[in-house]
Amino acid sequence: MDPPLKGMEPQVPVVTKKKRTRKTATAETMAASQREISVSEFFAKNRHLLGFDNTRKAMLTTVKEAVDNALDACEEGDILPSLKIQLLQLDETRFKIIVQDNGPGIVRRQIENIFGKLLYGSKFHRMKMSRGQQGIGISAAGMYGLMTTGKPVKIISKTGPRKPSHEVVLKIDTSKNRAEVVSDTEHPEDDSMFPDGHGTIVSIELEAKYQKGRQSVDEYLEQTAIANPHAEITYITPANETIVFPRAVTELPEEAKEIKPHPKGIELGTLIQMLERTESRQLGGFLQKDFCRIGQQKAKQLAEGAGMTARTWVKNVGHAEAERLFKSIQNTRITSPPTDCLVPIGSKALLAGLLKEVKAEFFAAATRPPSVYRGNPFQMEVAIAFGGELKGDESARIIRFANRVPLLYQQSACSSFKAVVETGWKNYSLAQPRGSLPVGPLVIMIHMASVWVPFTSESKEAIADYDEIRKEMRLALQECGRKLGTYLRRRHRMKKESERRSIFERYIGEIATACNAITGVDAAKLYAALQKQASKKTAEADQMLDDEGQVVDDGGRLAKDDDVIILENRQVGALEEADEDLFGGHALQRTRKKSTAKKNARRKSSPRKKTTTTKKKARR
């Protein structure tokens, strides 16, 4: 092909890029656009942090926050809680949640702050066990309802028999983090709604979804009844079905006492702030009054360790002196904080709650001594339920609590879940796949009581994984597991003995008849003698024997354990059906091998048995 002639080349269009003009910001213009962000605005945009991820979870979170506040108020007022929760379905995705309690009520001037302001409460700065901690929950629920339906929150409060009921309707101004009162009236006609003469009713309308099953309002209230057996809860479902969780214990838990911060649990910056805010003038007085477990001698020791004295003026303590004081605190042995700030559920109440809600045959509980993490005292409690009507072909169910509040979401991220997985359940005659929960008819309940529960997020759904916390959980689980293993091995042994006795008794009649035909002995007398001997052996077989044939106890160690309940009438054959699965694993095989090894060792070391064996060989 001939090249194109000169001047006849194809013309390529030239594209000229437009010069983009970019507006240059200056320090003045940037400063003009900056403004303070309200905490309400932040959580309104990030409501998933508070547990309002979806409509189903929003309903559960709203009920949870209202119930927690109601239980706390009743206990602080020394009142046995009687709660009523009602879910009214207004539309396909719109519900009205009404929670009523018989607590002491709320004074009028505090209603706006409690229900209309985030991060407002009396529990954040207290070193004392309580359900609420942050002062966000119920006000965030009202904010969510306002955002999704535009409807304000309605509160009816009555503080005494001679005082009229007060109704306040309010909504939250998220830009200012404060409440706007829509209406404020006295309602004497509502006095009939409070039979005890005092209480609070909270009504929130919101976009939500109701669904039964796991992680539902139904499960939350069921678990709340387990952890709070002193409370009576009446629950009305959207289908107008009434469910009552009766009171199992008629005594209130002991009142938790407030304590001062422990010096081992603070950081350097916190110590400097405390020095700036203290009312004490001298260093010794500051250490004794602002901390717990520090007396006069210990304060003197800490001050001398920092190169100061107990009479050093606090105003003369600068950053360098505070840093030396902090190092002195870390290097000095100080008694653990007091534990009267904790109110554990207790083994008796744990068993009563599980017995009321779980249809099992074996119950065991264990309470660990109080321990400390970051200077915060805490205590672990564990209870288990086994057998009965529980399903044996599924993984164990874990029920988690923190300060008596059920935790339904983020199970795998919780320290309690990891502690259950780490526990070797095969040692207690249960099947357990590697890195998973045990398999069998088992319910595990774990409760953490602490002055400050380290949740993984503001929604308070999982406990953070501190080494000290997980260790205490695992030790409590092992204690309950040992009781369960003793029970299962005993049941297995009794079943095998029963099978052997039944075979023996089946042939007693034939043996008596054959002996009568051979020797002429009276068959009836021989039958009675053999039956008597069988009954004697049966009584011996019902007792637990050790490898030497000696009686260990009468009915097993668990018969005298106050933290164990065994219901024979609930044994519906779960053990017999799952017998091979439960006892066919490595744990029982190791037990048998150990027992056989012990017997062989005793035979080798016993001179009497050696002589008998030698004589038998010589006779042969």
Coordinates of N, CA, C and O in Angstrom, one line a residue, residues 274-421:
M274 N -6.9 13.4 90.1 CA -7.4 13.2 91.5 C -6.6 14.1 92.5 O -7.2 14.7 93.4
L275 N -5.3 14.3 92.2 CA -4.6 15.3 93.1 C -5.0 16.7 92.9 O -5.0 17.5 93.8
E276 N -5.4 17.0 91.7 CA -5.9 18.4 91.4 C -7.3 18.6 92.0 O -7.6 19.8 92.3
R277 N -8.1 17.6 92.1 CA -9.5 17.8 92.5 C -9.7 17.5 94.0 O -10.8 17.7 94.5
T278 N -8.8 16.9 94.7 CA -9.0 16.4 96.0 C -9.2 17.6 97.0 O -8.7 18.7 96.8
E279 N -10.0 17.4 98.0 CA -10.2 18.4 99.1 C -9.2 18.3 100.2 O -9.2 19.1 101.1
S280 N -8.4 17.2 100.2 CA -7.4 17.0 101.2 C -6.2 17.9 101.0 O -5.9 18.2 99.8
R281 N -5.6 18.4 102.0 CA -4.5 19.3 101.9 C -3.1 18.6 101.9 O -2.2 19.1 101.3
Q282 N -3.0 17.5 102.7 CA -1.8 16.8 102.8 C -1.9 15.5 102.0 O -2.9 14.9 101.8
L283 N -0.7 15.0 101.6 CA -0.6 13.8 100.8 C -1.2 12.6 101.5 O -1.9 11.7 100.9
G284 N -0.9 12.5 102.8 CA -1.3 11.3 103.6 C -2.9 11.3 103.7 O -3.5 10.2 103.5
G285 N -3.5 12.4 103.9 CA -4.9 12.5 103.9 C -5.5 12.2 102.6 O -6.6 11.5 102.5
F286 N -4.9 12.6 101.5 CA -5.4 12.3 100.2 C -5.4 10.8 99.9 O -6.4 10.3 99.4
L287 N -4.3 10.1 100.2 CA -4.2 8.7 100.0 C -5.2 7.9 100.8 O -5.8 6.9 100.4
Q288 N -5.5 8.4 102.0 CA -6.4 7.6 102.9 C -7.9 7.9 102.6 O -8.7 6.9 102.7
K289 N -8.2 9.1 102.2 CA -9.6 9.4 102.0 C -10.1 9.1 100.6 O -11.3 8.8 100.3
D290 N -9.2 9.3 99.6 CA -9.6 9.1 98.2 C -9.4 7.7 97.6 O -9.8 7.4 96.5
F291 N -8.8 6.8 98.4 CA -8.6 5.4 98.0 C -9.1 4.5 99.1 O -9.2 4.8 100.2
C292 N -9.3 3.3 98.7 CA -9.7 2.2 99.6 C -8.4 1.4 99.9 O -7.5 1.3 99.2
R293 N -8.5 0.7 101.1 CA -7.4 -0.2 101.5 C -6.1 0.5 101.8 O -5.0 -0.1 101.8
I294 N -6.1 1.8 102.1 CA -4.9 2.5 102.5 C -5.1 3.2 103.9 O -6.0 4.0 104.0
G295 N -4.4 2.7 104.8 CA -4.4 3.3 106.2 C -3.3 4.2 106.4 O -2.6 4.6 105.5
Q296 N -3.1 4.6 107.7 CA -2.1 5.6 108.0 C -0.7 5.1 107.7 O 0.1 5.8 107.1
Q297 N -0.4 3.9 108.1 CA 1.0 3.3 107.9 C 1.2 3.1 106.4 O 2.3 3.4 105.9
K298 N 0.2 2.6 105.6 CA 0.4 2.4 104.2 C 0.6 3.7 103.5 O 1.4 3.8 102.5
A299 N -0.1 4.7 103.9 CA 0.0 6.0 103.2 C 1.4 6.6 103.5 O 2.1 7.2 102.6
K300 N 1.9 6.4 104.7 CA 3.3 6.8 105.0 C 4.3 6.1 104.1 O 5.3 6.7 103.6
Q301 N 4.1 4.8 104.0 CA 5.0 4.0 103.2 C 5.0 4.4 101.7 O 6.1 4.5 101.1
L302 N 3.8 4.7 101.2 CA 3.7 5.1 99.8 C 4.4 6.5 99.6 O 5.1 6.7 98.5
A303 N 4.2 7.4 100.5 CA 4.8 8.7 100.4 C 6.3 8.6 100.5 O 7.0 9.3 99.7
E304 N 6.8 7.8 101.4 CA 8.3 7.7 101.5 C 8.9 7.0 100.3 O 10.0 7.3 99.9
G305 N 8.2 6.1 99.7 CA 8.6 5.4 98.5 C 8.8 6.4 97.3 O 9.5 6.1 96.4
A306 N 8.0 7.5 97.4 CA 8.1 8.5 96.3 C 9.0 9.7 96.7 O 9.0 10.7 96.0
G307 N 9.7 9.6 97.8 CA 10.6 10.6 98.2 C 9.9 11.8 98.9 O 10.4 12.9 98.9
M308 N 8.7 11.6 99.4 CA 8.0 12.6 100.1 C 7.5 12.1 101.5 O 7.9 11.0 101.9
T309 N 6.8 12.9 102.2 CA 6.2 12.4 103.5 C 4.7 12.6 103.4 O 4.1 13.2 102.5
A310 N 4.1 12.0 104.5 CA 2.6 12.0 104.5 C 2.1 13.4 104.8 O 0.9 13.8 104.5
R311 N 3.0 14.4 105.2 CA 2.6 15.7 105.5 C 2.9 16.7 104.3 O 2.8 17.9 104.4
T312 N 3.4 16.1 103.2 CA 3.7 16.9 102.1 C 2.4 17.6 101.6 O 1.3 16.9 101.5
W313 N 2.5 18.9 101.3 CA 1.3 19.6 100.8 C 0.9 19.1 99.4 O 1.8 19.0 98.5
V314 N -0.4 18.8 99.2 CA -0.8 18.3 97.8 C -0.5 19.3 96.8 O -0.2 19.0 95.6
K315 N -0.7 20.6 97.1 CA -0.5 21.7 96.1 C 1.0 21.7 95.6 O 1.3 22.3 94.5
N316 N 1.9 21.1 96.4 CA 3.3 21.1 96.0 C 3.7 19.9 95.2 O 4.9 19.7 94.8
V317 N 2.7 19.0 95.0 CA 3.0 17.8 94.2 C 2.8 18.0 92.7 O 1.7 18.3 92.2
G318 N 3.9 18.1 92.0 CA 3.9 18.3 90.5 C 3.9 17.0 89.8 O 3.7 15.9 90.3
H319 N 4.2 17.2 88.5 CA 4.1 16.0 87.6 C 5.2 15.0 88.0 O 4.9 13.8 88.0
A320 N 6.4 15.5 88.2 CA 7.5 14.5 88.6 C 7.2 13.8 89.9 O 7.4 12.6 90.0
E321 N 6.7 14.5 90.9 CA 6.4 13.9 92.2 C 5.2 12.9 92.0 O 5.2 11.8 92.6
A322 N 4.2 13.3 91.2 CA 3.1 12.4 90.9 C 3.6 11.1 90.2 O 3.1 10.0 90.5
E323 N 4.5 11.2 89.3 CA 5.0 10.0 88.6 C 5.8 9.1 89.6 O 5.7 7.9 89.5
R324 N 6.5 9.7 90.5 CA 7.2 8.9 91.5 C 6.2 8.2 92.5 O 6.4 7.1 92.9
L325 N 5.1 8.9 92.8 CA 4.1 8.3 93.7 C 3.4 7.2 93.0 O 3.1 6.2 93.6
F326 N 3.2 7.4 91.7 CA 2.5 6.3 90.9 C 3.4 5.0 90.9 O 2.9 3.9 91.0
K327 N 4.7 5.2 90.7 CA 5.6 4.1 90.7 C 5.7 3.4 92.1 O 5.8 2.2 92.2
S328 N 5.6 4.2 93.1 CA 5.6 3.7 94.5 C 4.4 2.8 94.7 O 4.5 1.8 95.4
I329 N 3.2 3.3 94.2 CA 2.0 2.5 94.3 C 2.1 1.2 93.6 O 1.8 0.1 94.1
Q330 N 2.7 1.2 92.4 CA 2.9 -0.1 91.7 C 3.8 -1.1 92.3 O 3.7 -2.3 92.2
N331 N 4.8 -0.5 93.0 CA 5.9 -1.4 93.6 C 5.5 -1.8 95.0 O 6.3 -2.6 95.6
T332 N 4.4 -1.3 95.6 CA 4.0 -1.7 97.0 C 2.9 -2.6 97.0 O 1.9 -2.5 96.2
R333 N 2.9 -3.6 97.9 CA 1.9 -4.6 98.0 C 0.7 -4.0 98.8 O 0.9 -3.5 99.9
I334 N -0.5 -4.0 98.2 CA -1.7 -3.4 98.8 C -2.8 -4.4 98.8 O -3.0 -5.1 97.8
T335 N -3.5 -4.5 99.9 CA -4.6 -5.4 100.0 C -5.6 -5.2 98.9 O -5.9 -4.1 98.5
S336 N -6.2 -6.3 98.5 CA -7.2 -6.3 97.4 C -8.4 -5.5 97.9 O -8.7 -5.4 99.1
P337 N -9.2 -4.9 97.0 CA -10.3 -4.0 97.4 C -11.4 -4.8 98.1 O -11.5 -6.1 97.9
P338 N -12.2 -4.2 98.9 CA -13.3 -5.0 99.6 C -14.3 -5.5 98.6 O -14.5 -4.9 97.5
T339 N -15.0 -6.5 99.0 CA -16.0 -7.2 98.1 C -17.4 -6.9 98.5 O -18.3 -7.6 97.9
D340 N -17.7 -6.1 99.5 CA -19.1 -5.9 99.9 C -19.8 -4.9 98.9 O -21.0 -4.6 99.0
C341 N -19.0 -4.5 97.9 CA -19.6 -3.7 96.8 C -20.3 -4.6 95.7 O -20.9 -4.2 94.8
L342 N -20.1 -5.9 95.9 CA -20.7 -6.9 95.0 C -21.8 -7.7 95.6 O -21.8 -7.9 96.8
V343 N -22.8 -8.0 94.8 CA -24.0 -8.8 95.3 C -24.2 -9.9 94.3 O -24.9 -9.8 93.4
P344 N -23.5 -11.0 94.5 CA -23.7 -12.2 93.6 C -25.1 -12.8 93.8 O -25.8 -12.5 94.8
I345 N -25.6 -13.5 92.8 CA -26.9 -14.1 92.8 C -27.0 -15.1 93.9 O -27.9 -15.2 94.7
G346 N -25.9 -15.9 94.1 CA -25.8 -16.9 95.1 C -26.3 -18.3 94.5 O -27.1 -18.4 93.7
S347 N -25.7 -19.3 95.1 CA -25.9 -20.7 94.5 C -27.4 -21.1 94.7 O -28.0 -21.7 93.8
K348 N -28.0 -20.7 95.9 CA -29.4 -21.1 96.1 C -30.3 -20.4 95.1 O -31.2 -21.1 94.5
A349 N -30.1 -19.1 94.9 CA -31.0 -18.4 93.9 C -30.7 -18.8 92.5 O -31.6 -18.9 91.7
L350 N -29.4 -19.1 92.2 CA -29.1 -19.6 90.8 C -29.9 -20.9 90.5 O -30.5 -21.1 89.5
L351 N -29.8 -21.9 91.5 CA -30.5 -23.1 91.3 C -32.0 -23.0 91.3 O -32.7 -23.6 90.5
A352 N -32.5 -22.0 92.1 CA -34.0 -21.8 92.1 C -34.4 -21.2 90.7 O -35.5 -21.6 90.2
G353 N -33.6 -20.3 90.1 CA -34.0 -19.8 88.9 C -33.9 -20.8 87.7 O -34.8 -20.9 86.9
L354 N -32.9 -21.6 87.7 CA -32.7 -22.6 86.7 C -33.8 -23.7 86.8 O -34.4 -24.1 85.9
L355 N -34.1 -24.1 88.1 CA -35.1 -25.1 88.3 C -36.5 -24.6 87.9 O -37.3 -25.5 87.4
K356 N -36.7 -23.3 87.9 CA -38.0 -22.8 87.5 C -38.2 -22.8 86.0 O -39.3 -23.0 85.5
E357 N -37.1 -22.5 85.3 CA -37.3 -22.3 83.8 C -36.7 -23.4 82.9 O -37.0 -23.4 81.8
V358 N -35.8 -24.3 83.5 CA -35.2 -25.3 82.6 C -35.6 -26.7 83.1 O -35.5 -27.0 84.3
K359 N -36.2 -27.5 82.2 CA -36.7 -28.8 82.5 C -35.6 -29.8 82.4 O -35.5 -30.6 81.4
A360 N -34.7 -29.8 83.4 CA -33.6 -30.8 83.4 C -33.7 -31.6 84.7 O -34.6 -31.5 85.5
E361 N -32.7 -32.6 84.8 CA -32.8 -33.5 85.9 C -31.6 -33.3 86.9 O -31.7 -33.7 88.1
F362 N -30.5 -32.7 86.4 CA -29.4 -32.5 87.3 C -29.0 -31.0 87.2 O -28.9 -30.4 86.2
F363 N -28.8 -30.4 88.4 CA -28.5 -29.0 88.5 C -27.3 -28.9 89.5 O -27.3 -29.5 90.5
A364 N -26.3 -28.0 89.1 CA -25.2 -27.8 90.0 C -24.7 -26.3 89.8 O -24.9 -25.8 88.7
A365 N -24.2 -25.8 90.9 CA -23.8 -24.4 90.9 C -22.5 -24.2 91.6 O -22.1 -25.1 92.5
A366 N -21.7 -23.2 91.2 CA -20.4 -22.9 91.9 C -20.2 -21.4 91.9 O -20.5 -20.7 90.9
T367 N -19.7 -20.9 93.0 CA -19.4 -19.5 93.1 C -17.9 -19.3 93.5 O -17.5 -19.9 94.5
R368 N -17.2 -18.6 92.7 CA -15.8 -18.4 93.0 C -15.6 -17.3 94.0 O -16.4 -16.4 94.1
P369 N -14.5 -17.3 94.7 CA -14.2 -16.2 95.6 C -13.9 -14.9 94.8 O -13.5 -15.0 93.6
P370 N -14.2 -13.7 95.3 CA -14.0 -12.5 94.6 C -12.5 -12.3 94.1 O -11.6 -12.8 94.8
S371 N -12.3 -11.7 93.0 CA -11.0 -11.4 92.4 C -11.0 -10.0 91.9 O -12.0 -9.3 92.0
V372 N -9.9 -9.6 91.3 CA -9.7 -8.2 90.9 C -9.1 -8.1 89.5 O -8.2 -8.9 89.2
Y373 N -9.5 -7.2 88.7 CA -8.9 -6.9 87.4 C -8.8 -5.4 87.3 O -9.8 -4.7 87.6
R374 N -7.6 -4.8 87.1 CA -7.4 -3.4 87.0 C -7.9 -2.6 88.2 O -8.4 -1.5 88.1
G375 N -7.8 -3.3 89.4 CA -8.3 -2.6 90.6 C -9.8 -2.7 90.8 O -10.3 -2.2 91.8
N376 N -10.5 -3.3 89.9 CA -12.0 -3.5 90.0 C -12.3 -4.9 90.5 O -12.0 -5.9 89.9
P377 N -13.0 -5.0 91.7 CA -13.4 -6.3 92.2 C -14.5 -6.9 91.3 O -15.4 -6.2 90.8
F378 N -14.4 -8.2 91.2 CA -15.5 -9.0 90.4 C -15.6 -10.4 91.0 O -14.7 -10.9 91.7
Q379 N -16.7 -11.0 90.7 CA -16.9 -12.4 91.2 C -17.7 -13.2 90.1 O -18.6 -12.6 89.4
M380 N -17.3 -14.4 89.9 CA -17.9 -15.3 88.9 C -18.8 -16.3 89.5 O -18.4 -16.9 90.6
E381 N -19.9 -16.6 88.9 CA -20.8 -17.6 89.3 C -21.2 -18.5 88.1 O -21.4 -17.9 87.0
V382 N -21.3 -19.8 88.3 CA -21.6 -20.7 87.2 C -22.6 -21.7 87.7 O -22.5 -22.2 88.8
A383 N -23.6 -22.0 86.9 CA -24.6 -23.1 87.1 C -24.8 -23.8 85.9 O -24.8 -23.3 84.8
I384 N -25.1 -25.1 86.0 CA -25.3 -26.0 84.8 C -26.6 -26.8 85.1 O -26.9 -27.1 86.2
A385 N -27.2 -27.2 84.0 CA -28.4 -28.0 84.0 C -28.2 -29.1 83.0 O -27.8 -28.8 81.9
F386 N -28.5 -30.4 83.3 CA -28.2 -31.5 82.4 C -29.4 -32.4 82.4 O -30.1 -32.7 83.4
G387 N -29.6 -33.0 81.2 CA -30.6 -34.1 81.0 C -32.0 -33.6 81.0 O -32.3 -32.5 80.5
G388 N -32.9 -34.5 81.4 CA -34.4 -34.2 81.4 C -34.9 -34.0 80.0 O -34.7 -34.9 79.2
E389 N -35.6 -32.9 79.8 CA -36.2 -32.7 78.5 C -35.3 -31.9 77.5 O -35.8 -31.5 76.4
L390 N -34.1 -31.7 77.9 CA -33.1 -31.0 77.0 C -32.7 -31.9 75.8 O -32.6 -33.1 76.0
K391 N -32.5 -31.3 74.7 CA -32.1 -32.0 73.5 C -30.6 -32.5 73.6 O -29.7 -31.7 74.0
G392 N -30.4 -33.7 73.3 CA -29.0 -34.3 73.5 C -28.2 -34.3 72.3 O -27.0 -34.6 72.4
D393 N -28.7 -33.9 71.1 CA -28.0 -34.0 69.9 C -27.5 -32.6 69.4 O -27.1 -32.4 68.3
E394 N -27.6 -31.6 70.3 CA -27.2 -30.3 69.9 C -26.1 -29.8 70.9 O -25.8 -30.4 71.9
S395 N -25.4 -28.7 70.4 CA -24.4 -28.1 71.3 C -25.0 -27.5 72.5 O -26.2 -27.1 72.6
A396 N -24.2 -27.4 73.6 CA -24.7 -26.9 74.8 C -25.2 -25.4 74.7 O -24.6 -24.7 73.9
R397 N -26.2 -25.1 75.4 CA -26.7 -23.7 75.4 C -26.0 -22.9 76.5 O -25.9 -23.3 77.6
I398 N -25.5 -21.7 76.1 CA -24.9 -20.8 77.1 C -25.8 -19.6 77.4 O -26.2 -18.9 76.5
I399 N -26.0 -19.4 78.7 CA -26.8 -18.2 79.1 C -25.8 -17.3 79.8 O -25.2 -17.7 80.9
R400 N -25.6 -16.1 79.3 CA -24.6 -15.2 79.9 C -25.3 -14.0 80.6 O -26.3 -13.5 80.1
F401 N -24.7 -13.6 81.7 CA -25.2 -12.5 82.5 C -24.1 -11.6 82.9 O -23.0 -12.1 83.2
A402 N -24.4 -10.3 83.1 CA -23.4 -9.4 83.7 C -24.2 -8.5 84.6 O -25.2 -7.8 84.1
N403 N -23.9 -8.6 85.9 CA -24.7 -7.8 86.9 C -26.2 -8.1 86.8 O -27.1 -7.2 86.7
R404 N -26.5 -9.4 86.6 CA -27.9 -9.9 86.6 C -28.6 -9.6 85.3 O -29.9 -9.8 85.1
V405 N -28.0 -9.0 84.3 CA -28.6 -8.6 83.0 C -28.2 -9.6 81.9 O -27.0 -9.9 81.7
P406 N -29.2 -10.2 81.2 CA -28.9 -11.2 80.2 C -28.1 -10.6 79.0 O -28.4 -9.4 78.6
L407 N -27.2 -11.3 78.4 CA -26.4 -10.9 77.2 C -26.8 -11.9 76.1 O -26.5 -13.0 76.2
L408 N -27.5 -11.4 75.1 CA -28.0 -12.2 74.0 C -27.3 -12.2 72.7 O -27.4 -13.1 71.9
Y409 N -26.5 -11.1 72.5 CA -25.8 -11.0 71.2 C -24.3 -11.1 71.4 O -23.8 -11.0 72.5
Q410 N -23.6 -11.3 70.3 CA -22.2 -11.3 70.2 C -21.6 -12.4 71.1 O -20.7 -12.2 71.9
Q411 N -22.2 -13.6 71.1 CA -21.8 -14.7 72.0 C -20.3 -15.1 71.7 O -19.6 -15.2 72.7
S412 N -19.9 -15.2 70.5 CA -18.6 -15.7 70.2 C -17.5 -14.7 70.6 O -16.4 -15.1 70.7
A413 N -17.9 -13.4 70.7 CA -16.9 -12.4 71.1 C -16.8 -12.3 72.6 O -15.9 -11.5 73.1
C414 N -17.6 -13.0 73.3 CA -17.6 -12.8 74.8 C -16.6 -13.7 75.5 O -16.3 -14.8 75.0
S415 N -16.1 -13.2 76.5 CA -15.1 -14.0 77.3 C -15.7 -15.3 77.9 O -15.0 -16.3 78.0
S416 N -16.9 -15.2 78.2 CA -17.6 -16.4 78.8 C -17.7 -17.6 77.8 O -17.4 -18.7 78.1
F417 N -17.9 -17.2 76.5 CA -18.0 -18.3 75.5 C -16.6 -18.9 75.3 O -16.5 -20.1 75.2
K418 N -15.6 -18.1 75.3 CA -14.2 -18.6 75.1 C -13.8 -19.5 76.3 O -13.1 -20.5 76.1
A419 N -14.3 -19.1 77.5 CA -13.9 -19.9 78.7 C -14.6 -21.3 78.6 O -14.0 -22.3 78.9
V420 N -15.8 -21.4 78.1 CA -16.6 -22.6 77.9 C -15.8 -23.5 76.9 O -15.7 -24.7 77.1
V421 N -15.4 -22.9 75.8 CA -14.7 -23.7 74.7 C -13.4 -24.2 75.2 O -13.0 -25.3 74.9

